[in-house]
Tab-separated table of C-alpha atoms and ligand atoms in Angstrom:
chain	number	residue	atom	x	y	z
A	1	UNK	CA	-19.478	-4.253	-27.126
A	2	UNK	CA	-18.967	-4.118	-23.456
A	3	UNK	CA	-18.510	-8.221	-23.784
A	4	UNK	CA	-15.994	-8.046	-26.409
A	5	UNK	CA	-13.753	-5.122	-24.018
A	6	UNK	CA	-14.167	-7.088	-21.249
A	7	UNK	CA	-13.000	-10.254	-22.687
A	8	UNK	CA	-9.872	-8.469	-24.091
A	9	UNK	CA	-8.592	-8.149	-20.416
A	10	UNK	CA	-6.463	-11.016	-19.198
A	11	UNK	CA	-8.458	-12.935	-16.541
A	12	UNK	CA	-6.039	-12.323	-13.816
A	13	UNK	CA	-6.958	-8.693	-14.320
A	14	UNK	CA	-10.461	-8.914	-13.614
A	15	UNK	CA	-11.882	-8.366	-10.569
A	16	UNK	CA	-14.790	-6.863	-9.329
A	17	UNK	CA	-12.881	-3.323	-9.198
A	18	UNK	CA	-11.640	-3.368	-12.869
A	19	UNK	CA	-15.034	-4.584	-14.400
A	20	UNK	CA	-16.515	-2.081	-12.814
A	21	UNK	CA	-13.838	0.478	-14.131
A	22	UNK	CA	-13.746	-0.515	-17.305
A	23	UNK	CA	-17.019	0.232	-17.691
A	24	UNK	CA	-17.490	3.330	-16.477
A	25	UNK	CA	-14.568	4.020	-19.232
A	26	UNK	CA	-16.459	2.389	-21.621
A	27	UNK	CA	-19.761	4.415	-20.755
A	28	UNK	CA	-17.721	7.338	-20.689
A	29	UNK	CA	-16.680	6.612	-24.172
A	30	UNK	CA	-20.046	5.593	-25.892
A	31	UNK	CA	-21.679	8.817	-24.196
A	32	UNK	CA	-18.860	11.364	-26.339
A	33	UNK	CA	-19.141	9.314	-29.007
A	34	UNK	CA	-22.656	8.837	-29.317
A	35	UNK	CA	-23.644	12.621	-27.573
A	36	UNK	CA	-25.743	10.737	-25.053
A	37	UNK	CA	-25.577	12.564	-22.086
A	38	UNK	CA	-27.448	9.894	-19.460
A	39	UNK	CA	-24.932	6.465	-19.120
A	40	UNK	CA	-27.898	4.887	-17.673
A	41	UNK	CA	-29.942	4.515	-20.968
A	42	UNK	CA	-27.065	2.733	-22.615
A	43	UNK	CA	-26.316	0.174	-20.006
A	44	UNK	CA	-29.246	-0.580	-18.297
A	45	UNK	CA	-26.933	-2.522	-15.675
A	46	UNK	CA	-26.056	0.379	-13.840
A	47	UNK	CA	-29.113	0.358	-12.271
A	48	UNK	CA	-30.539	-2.847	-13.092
A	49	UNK	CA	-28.686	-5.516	-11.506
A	50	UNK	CA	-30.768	-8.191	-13.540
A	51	UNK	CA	-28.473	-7.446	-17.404
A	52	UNK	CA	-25.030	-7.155	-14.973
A	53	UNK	CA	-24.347	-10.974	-15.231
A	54	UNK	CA	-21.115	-10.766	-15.821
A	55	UNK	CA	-19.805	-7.504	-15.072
A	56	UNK	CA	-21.230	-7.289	-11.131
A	57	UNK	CA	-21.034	-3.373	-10.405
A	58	UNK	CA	-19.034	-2.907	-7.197
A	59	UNK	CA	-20.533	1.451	-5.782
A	60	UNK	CA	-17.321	3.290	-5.193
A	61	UNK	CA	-16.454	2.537	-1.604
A	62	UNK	CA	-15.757	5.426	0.693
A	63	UNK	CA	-12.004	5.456	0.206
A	64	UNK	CA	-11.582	4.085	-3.152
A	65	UNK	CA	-10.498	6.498	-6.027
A	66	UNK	CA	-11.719	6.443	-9.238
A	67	UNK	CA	-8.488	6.292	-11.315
A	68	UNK	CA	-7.964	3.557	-13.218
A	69	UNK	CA	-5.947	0.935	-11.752
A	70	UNK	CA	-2.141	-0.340	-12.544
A	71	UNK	CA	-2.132	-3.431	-14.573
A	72	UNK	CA	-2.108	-6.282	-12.259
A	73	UNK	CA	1.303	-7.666	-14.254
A	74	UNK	CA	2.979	-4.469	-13.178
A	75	UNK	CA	1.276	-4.605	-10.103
A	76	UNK	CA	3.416	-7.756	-9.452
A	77	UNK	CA	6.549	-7.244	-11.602
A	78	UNK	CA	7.614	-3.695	-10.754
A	79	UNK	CA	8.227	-4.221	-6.913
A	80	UNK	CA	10.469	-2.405	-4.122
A	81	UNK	CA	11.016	-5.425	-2.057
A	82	UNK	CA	15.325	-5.501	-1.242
A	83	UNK	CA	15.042	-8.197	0.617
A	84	UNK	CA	14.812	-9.956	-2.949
A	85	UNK	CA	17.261	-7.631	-4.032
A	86	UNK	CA	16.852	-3.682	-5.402
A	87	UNK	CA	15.923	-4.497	-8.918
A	88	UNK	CA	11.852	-3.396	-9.276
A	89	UNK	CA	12.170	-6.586	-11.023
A	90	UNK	CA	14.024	-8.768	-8.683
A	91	UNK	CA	11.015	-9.474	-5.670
A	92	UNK	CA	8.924	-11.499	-8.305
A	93	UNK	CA	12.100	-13.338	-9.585
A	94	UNK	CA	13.573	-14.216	-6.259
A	95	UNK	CA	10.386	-14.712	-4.153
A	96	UNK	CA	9.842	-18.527	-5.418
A	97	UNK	CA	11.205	-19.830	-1.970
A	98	UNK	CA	9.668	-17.219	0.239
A	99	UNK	CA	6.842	-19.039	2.648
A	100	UNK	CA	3.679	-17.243	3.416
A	101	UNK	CA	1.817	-20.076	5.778
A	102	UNK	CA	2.481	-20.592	8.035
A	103	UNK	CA	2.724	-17.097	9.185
A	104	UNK	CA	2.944	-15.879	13.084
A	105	UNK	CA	2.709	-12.380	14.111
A	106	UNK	CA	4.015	-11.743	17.794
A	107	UNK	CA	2.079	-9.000	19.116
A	108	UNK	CA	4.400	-7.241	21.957
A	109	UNK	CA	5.218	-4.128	24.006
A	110	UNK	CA	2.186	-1.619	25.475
A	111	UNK	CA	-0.628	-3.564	25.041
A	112	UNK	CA	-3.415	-5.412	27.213
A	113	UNK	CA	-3.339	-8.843	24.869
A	114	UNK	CA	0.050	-9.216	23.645
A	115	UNK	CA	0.769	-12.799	22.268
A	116	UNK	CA	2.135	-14.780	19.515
A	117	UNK	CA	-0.507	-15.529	17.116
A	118	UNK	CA	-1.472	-17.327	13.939
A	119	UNK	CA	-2.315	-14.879	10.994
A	120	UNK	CA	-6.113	-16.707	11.034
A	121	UNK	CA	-6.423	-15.768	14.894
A	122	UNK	CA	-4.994	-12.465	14.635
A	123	UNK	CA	-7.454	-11.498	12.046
A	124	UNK	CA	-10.371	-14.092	13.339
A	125	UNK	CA	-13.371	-11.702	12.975
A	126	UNK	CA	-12.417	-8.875	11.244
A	127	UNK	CA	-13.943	-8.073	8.096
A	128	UNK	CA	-11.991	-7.609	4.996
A	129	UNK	CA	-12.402	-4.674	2.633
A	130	UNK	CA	-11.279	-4.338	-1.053
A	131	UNK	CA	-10.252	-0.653	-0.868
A	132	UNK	CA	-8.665	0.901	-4.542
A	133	UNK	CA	-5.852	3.344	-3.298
A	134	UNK	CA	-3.080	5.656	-4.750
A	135	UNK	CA	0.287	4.223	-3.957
A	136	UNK	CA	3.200	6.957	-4.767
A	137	UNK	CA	6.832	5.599	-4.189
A	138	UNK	CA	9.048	8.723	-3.093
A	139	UNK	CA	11.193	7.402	-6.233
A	140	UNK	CA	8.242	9.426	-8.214
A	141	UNK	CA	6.547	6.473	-9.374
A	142	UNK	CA	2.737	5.923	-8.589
A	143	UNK	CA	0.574	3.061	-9.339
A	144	UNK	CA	-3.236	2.730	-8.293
A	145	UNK	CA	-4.043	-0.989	-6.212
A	146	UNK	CA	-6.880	-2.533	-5.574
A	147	UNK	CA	-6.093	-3.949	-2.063
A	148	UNK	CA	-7.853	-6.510	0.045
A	149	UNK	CA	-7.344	-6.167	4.164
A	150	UNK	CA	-8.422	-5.402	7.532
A	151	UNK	CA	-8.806	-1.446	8.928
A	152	UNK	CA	-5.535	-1.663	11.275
A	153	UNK	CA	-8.061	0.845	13.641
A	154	UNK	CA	-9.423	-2.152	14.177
A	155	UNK	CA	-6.828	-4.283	14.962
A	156	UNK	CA	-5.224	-2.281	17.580
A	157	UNK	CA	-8.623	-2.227	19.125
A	158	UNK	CA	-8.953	-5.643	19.201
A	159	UNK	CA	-5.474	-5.949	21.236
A	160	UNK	CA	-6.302	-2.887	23.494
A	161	UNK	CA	-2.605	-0.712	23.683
A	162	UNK	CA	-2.303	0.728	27.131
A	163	UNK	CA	-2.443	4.261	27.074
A	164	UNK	CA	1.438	4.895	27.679
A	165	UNK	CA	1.366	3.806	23.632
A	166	UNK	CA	2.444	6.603	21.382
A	167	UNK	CA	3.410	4.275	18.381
A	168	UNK	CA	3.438	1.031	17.000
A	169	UNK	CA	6.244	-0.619	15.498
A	170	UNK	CA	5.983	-3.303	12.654
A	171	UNK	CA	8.950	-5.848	11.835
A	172	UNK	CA	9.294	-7.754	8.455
A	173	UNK	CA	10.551	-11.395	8.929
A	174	UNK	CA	14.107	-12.509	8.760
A	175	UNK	CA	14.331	-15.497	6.575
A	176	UNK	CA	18.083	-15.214	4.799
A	177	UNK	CA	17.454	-18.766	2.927
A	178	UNK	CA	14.289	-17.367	1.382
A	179	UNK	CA	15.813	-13.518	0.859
A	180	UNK	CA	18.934	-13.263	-1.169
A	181	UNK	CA	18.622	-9.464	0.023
A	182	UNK	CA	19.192	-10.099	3.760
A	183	UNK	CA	22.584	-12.237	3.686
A	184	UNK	CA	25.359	-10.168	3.222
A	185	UNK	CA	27.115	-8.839	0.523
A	186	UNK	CA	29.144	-6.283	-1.093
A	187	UNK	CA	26.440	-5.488	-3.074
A	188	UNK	CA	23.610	-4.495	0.325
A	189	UNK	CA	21.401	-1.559	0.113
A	190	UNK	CA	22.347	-0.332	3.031
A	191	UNK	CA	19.184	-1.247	5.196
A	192	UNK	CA	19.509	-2.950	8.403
A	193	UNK	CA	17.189	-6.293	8.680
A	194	UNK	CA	14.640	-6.433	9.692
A	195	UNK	CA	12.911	-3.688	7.752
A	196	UNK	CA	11.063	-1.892	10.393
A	197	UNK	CA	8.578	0.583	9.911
A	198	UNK	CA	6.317	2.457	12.460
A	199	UNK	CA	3.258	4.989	12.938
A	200	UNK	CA	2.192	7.344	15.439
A	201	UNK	CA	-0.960	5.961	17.531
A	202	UNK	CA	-3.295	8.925	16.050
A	203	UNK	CA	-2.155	7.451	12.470
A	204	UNK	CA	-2.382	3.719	13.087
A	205	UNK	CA	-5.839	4.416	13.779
A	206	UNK	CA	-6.688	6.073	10.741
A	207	UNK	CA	-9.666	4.549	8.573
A	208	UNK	CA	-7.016	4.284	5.520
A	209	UNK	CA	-4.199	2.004	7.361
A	210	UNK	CA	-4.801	-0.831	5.762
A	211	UNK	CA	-3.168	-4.471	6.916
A	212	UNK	CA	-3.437	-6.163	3.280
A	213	UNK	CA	-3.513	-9.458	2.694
A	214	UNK	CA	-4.980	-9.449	-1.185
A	215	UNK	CA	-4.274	-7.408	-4.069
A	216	UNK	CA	-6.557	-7.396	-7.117
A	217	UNK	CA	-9.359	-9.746	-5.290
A	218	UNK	CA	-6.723	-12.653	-4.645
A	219	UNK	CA	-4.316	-13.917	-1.588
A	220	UNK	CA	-1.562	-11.264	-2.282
A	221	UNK	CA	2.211	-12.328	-3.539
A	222	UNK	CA	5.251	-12.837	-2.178
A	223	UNK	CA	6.491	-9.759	-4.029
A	224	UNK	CA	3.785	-7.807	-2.456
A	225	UNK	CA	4.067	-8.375	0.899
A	226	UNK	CA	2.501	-11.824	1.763
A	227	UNK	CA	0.784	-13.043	4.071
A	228	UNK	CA	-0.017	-9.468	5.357
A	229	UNK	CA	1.786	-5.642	5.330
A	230	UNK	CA	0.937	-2.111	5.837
A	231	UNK	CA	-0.456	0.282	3.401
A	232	UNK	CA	-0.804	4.087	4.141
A	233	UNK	CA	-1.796	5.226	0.779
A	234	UNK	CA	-1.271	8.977	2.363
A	235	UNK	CA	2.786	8.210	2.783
A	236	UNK	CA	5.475	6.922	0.521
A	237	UNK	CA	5.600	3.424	-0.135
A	238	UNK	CA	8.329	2.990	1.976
A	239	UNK	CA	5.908	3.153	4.890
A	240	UNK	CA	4.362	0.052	3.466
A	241	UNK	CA	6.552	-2.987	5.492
A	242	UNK	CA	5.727	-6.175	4.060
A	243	UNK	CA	5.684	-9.258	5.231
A	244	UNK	CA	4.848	-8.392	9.046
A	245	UNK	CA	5.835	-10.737	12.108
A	246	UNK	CA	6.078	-8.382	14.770
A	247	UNK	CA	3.937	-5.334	15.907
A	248	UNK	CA	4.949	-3.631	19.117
A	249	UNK	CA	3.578	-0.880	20.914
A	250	UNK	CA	5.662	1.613	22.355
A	251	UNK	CA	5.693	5.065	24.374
A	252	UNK	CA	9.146	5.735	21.435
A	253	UNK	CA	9.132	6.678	18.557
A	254	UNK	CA	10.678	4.050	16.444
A	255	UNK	CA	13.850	3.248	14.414
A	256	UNK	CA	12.757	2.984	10.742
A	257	UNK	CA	14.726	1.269	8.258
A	258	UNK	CA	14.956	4.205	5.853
A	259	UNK	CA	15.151	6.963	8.663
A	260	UNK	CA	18.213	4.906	9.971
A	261	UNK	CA	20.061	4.209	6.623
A	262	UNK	CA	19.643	8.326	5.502
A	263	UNK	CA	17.873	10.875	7.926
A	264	UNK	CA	18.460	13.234	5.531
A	265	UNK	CA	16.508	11.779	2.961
A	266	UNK	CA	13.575	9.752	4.722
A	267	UNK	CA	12.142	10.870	7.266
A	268	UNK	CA	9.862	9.246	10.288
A	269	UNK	CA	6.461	10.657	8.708
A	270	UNK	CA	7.065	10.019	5.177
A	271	UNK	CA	4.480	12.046	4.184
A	272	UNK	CA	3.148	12.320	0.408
A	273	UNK	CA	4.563	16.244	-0.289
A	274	UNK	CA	5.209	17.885	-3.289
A	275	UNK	CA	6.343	20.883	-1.430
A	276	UNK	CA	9.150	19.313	0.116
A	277	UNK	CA	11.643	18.008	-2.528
A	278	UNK	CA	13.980	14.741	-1.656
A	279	UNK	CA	17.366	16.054	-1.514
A	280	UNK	CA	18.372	15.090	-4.288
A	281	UNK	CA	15.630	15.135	-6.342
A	282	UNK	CA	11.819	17.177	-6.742
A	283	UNK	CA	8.604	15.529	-5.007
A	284	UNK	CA	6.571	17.423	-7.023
A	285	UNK	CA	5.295	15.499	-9.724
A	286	UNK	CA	5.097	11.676	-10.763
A	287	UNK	CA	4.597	9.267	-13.396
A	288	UNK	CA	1.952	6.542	-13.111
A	289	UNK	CA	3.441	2.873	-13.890
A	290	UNK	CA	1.902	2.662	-17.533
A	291	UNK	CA	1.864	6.155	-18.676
A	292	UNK	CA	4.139	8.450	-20.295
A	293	UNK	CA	3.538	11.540	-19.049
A	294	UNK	CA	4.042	13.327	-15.284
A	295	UNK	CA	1.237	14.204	-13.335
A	296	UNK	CA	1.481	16.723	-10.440
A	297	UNK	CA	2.068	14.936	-7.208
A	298	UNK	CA	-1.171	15.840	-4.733
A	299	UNK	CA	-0.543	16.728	-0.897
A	300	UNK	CA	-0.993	14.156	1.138
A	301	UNK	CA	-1.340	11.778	-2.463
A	302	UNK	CA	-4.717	12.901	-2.973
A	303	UNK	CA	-6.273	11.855	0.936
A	304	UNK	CA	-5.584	15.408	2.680
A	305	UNK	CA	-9.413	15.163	3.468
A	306	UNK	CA	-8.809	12.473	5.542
A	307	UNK	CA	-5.215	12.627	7.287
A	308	UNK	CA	-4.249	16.428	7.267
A	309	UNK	CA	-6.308	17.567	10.488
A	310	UNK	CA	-3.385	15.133	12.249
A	311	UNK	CA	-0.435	17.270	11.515
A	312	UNK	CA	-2.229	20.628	11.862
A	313	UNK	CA	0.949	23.071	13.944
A	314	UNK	CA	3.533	20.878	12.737
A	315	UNK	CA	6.198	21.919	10.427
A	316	UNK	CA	6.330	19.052	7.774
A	317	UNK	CA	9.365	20.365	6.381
A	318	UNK	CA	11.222	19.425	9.563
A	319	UNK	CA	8.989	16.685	9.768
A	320	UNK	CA	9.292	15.012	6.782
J	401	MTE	N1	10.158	-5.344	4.037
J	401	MTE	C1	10.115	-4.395	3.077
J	401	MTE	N2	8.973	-3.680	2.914
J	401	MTE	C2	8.914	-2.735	1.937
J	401	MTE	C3	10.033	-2.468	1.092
J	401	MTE	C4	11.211	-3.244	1.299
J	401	MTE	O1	12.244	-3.089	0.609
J	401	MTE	N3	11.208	-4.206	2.287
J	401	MTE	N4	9.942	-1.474	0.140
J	401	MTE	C5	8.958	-0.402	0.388
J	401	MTE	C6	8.792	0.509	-0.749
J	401	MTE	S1	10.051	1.608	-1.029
J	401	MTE	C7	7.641	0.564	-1.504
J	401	MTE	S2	7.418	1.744	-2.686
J	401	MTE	C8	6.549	-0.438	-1.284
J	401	MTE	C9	6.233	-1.122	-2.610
J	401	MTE	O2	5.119	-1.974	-2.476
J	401	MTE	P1	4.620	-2.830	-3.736
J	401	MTE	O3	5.838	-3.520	-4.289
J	401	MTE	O4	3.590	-3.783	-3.242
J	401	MTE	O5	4.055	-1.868	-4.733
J	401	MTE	O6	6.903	-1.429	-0.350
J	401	MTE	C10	7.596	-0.961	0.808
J	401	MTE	N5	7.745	-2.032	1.780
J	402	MO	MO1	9.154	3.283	-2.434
């Protein structure tokens, strides 16, 4: 039984994660159906590695949730990416010229090792993690992503800011003859190239800002942000800048591209909020790419355990 589920799945959907998943969905299942309360003495691979074969358990890492993940076709399909235009559907249509190697990140500003470097020496070293996070676009869509990257803690460790740094500044590339979105035309979203997103110092170093370069166990897409972007699964997606060349430190707090284009609508922290409503439209609930129904949106999207102690005394409805 758990063969025949599993080989329903499309390969490109399975990965460690969604094996894993699946069946804990399927134990969940047989248990109700059967009234066996202990999973364990229907698969014995849950704690006998020697049966898994196939379906190699991944434990629940310390950041992962539980829920089940997006389909890795929507995953890919239904993308916020306007430098391939503002269609969800337009960054996997238009991305076919887009170039991810080579890739150079310039590392500038406050900082003790700033330099231009390849993506394989800026990450030399640092080991990857596959880390299953809540994504929730402040257009009240959510989708849950099995990511592959590098802590950005440790990172910025590696490249030692001086302590004048308050924030760090990312840059997406500027490549007009690979991104329809970024020559001009009637038809522009309003967004100044480069995107340019930024965190505070105290939230760069966060154990959930993630630089990804893999979604779903492989080399992530152009769509998604390839070679390597930012993922704060406690913000709005628009934190997320894909597609990173430059990261600067500064003592300012930086320009980003949605704060620029409307203040009053997106603000430098973009925290996940359901008590603060967009102005013109409610934060507080969300439907999950795949389902039907709304689910109340959680503070913080879920990770308050984590990231709240940082804004402790400030007013997030000013500081949205
Ligand atoms: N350079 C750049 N980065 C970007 C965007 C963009 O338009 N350009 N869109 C953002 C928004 S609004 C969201 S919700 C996420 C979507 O990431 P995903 O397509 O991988 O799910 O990317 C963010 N990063
Ligand atoms: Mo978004």
């Amino acid at each position: 039984m758990l063969i025949k589920r599993a080989s329903d799945i499309a390969s490109s959907e399975i990965t460690p994660e969604n094996l894993y998943h699946n069946r804990r969905e399927f134990i969940k299942t047989a248990s109700a159906v059967l009234g066996i309360a202990a999973a364990g003495a229907i698969v014995p691979a849950c704690t006998n590695s020697a049966v898994s074969g196939m379906t190699q358990s991944k434990p629940k890492g310390k950041y992962d949730t539980d829920e089940k993940p997006t389909p890795y076709e929507d995953v890919t399909h239904y993308n916020n990416y306007y430098e391939f235009g503002i269609d969800k559907a337009d960054p996997a249509a238009n991305s076919g010229k887009f170039k991810p190697t080579p890739w150079t990140v310039s590392v500038e500003g406050m900082v003790k090792k700033p330099a231009s470097y390849s993506l394989d020496d800026l990450l030399k070293g640092l080991t990857p993690e596959e880390r299953v996070y809540r994504m929730r676009c402040v257009e009240a869509w959510s989708m849950v992503i099995p990511w592959t990257g590098v802590p950005l803690a440790a990172l910025i460790a590696r490249l030692e800011p001086t302590p004048a740094a308050k924030y760090v500044e990312f840059k997406t590339i500027m490549r007009p003859d690979e991104m329809p979105g970024q020559r001009p035309s009637v038809f522009g979203s309003g967004l100044h190239w480069p995107y340019t997103e930024g965190l505070r110092m105290d939230e760069a170093m966060n154990p959930l800002a993630l630089l990804v370069t893999g979604v779903y166990g492989k080399p992530a897409l152009a769509q998604n942000g390839a070679p390597i972007r930012l993922v704060t699964p406690w913000k709005y997606g628009f934190k997320g800048v894909k597609s990173i060349v430059k990261i600067r430190f500064t003592d300012k707090q930086p320009l980003t591209a949605w704060n620029e284009a409307a203040p009053q609508e997106y603000g430098f922290f973009a925290n996940v909020n359901p008590q603060v409503d967009h102005p013109r439209w409610s934060q507080a609930s969300e439907r999950r790419i795949g389902e039907f129904y709304k689910r109340r949106t959680l503070m913080f999207n879920g990770y308050a355990d984590q990231v709240a102690q940082m804004y402790s005394g400030m007013d997030l409805r000013k500081s949205y």
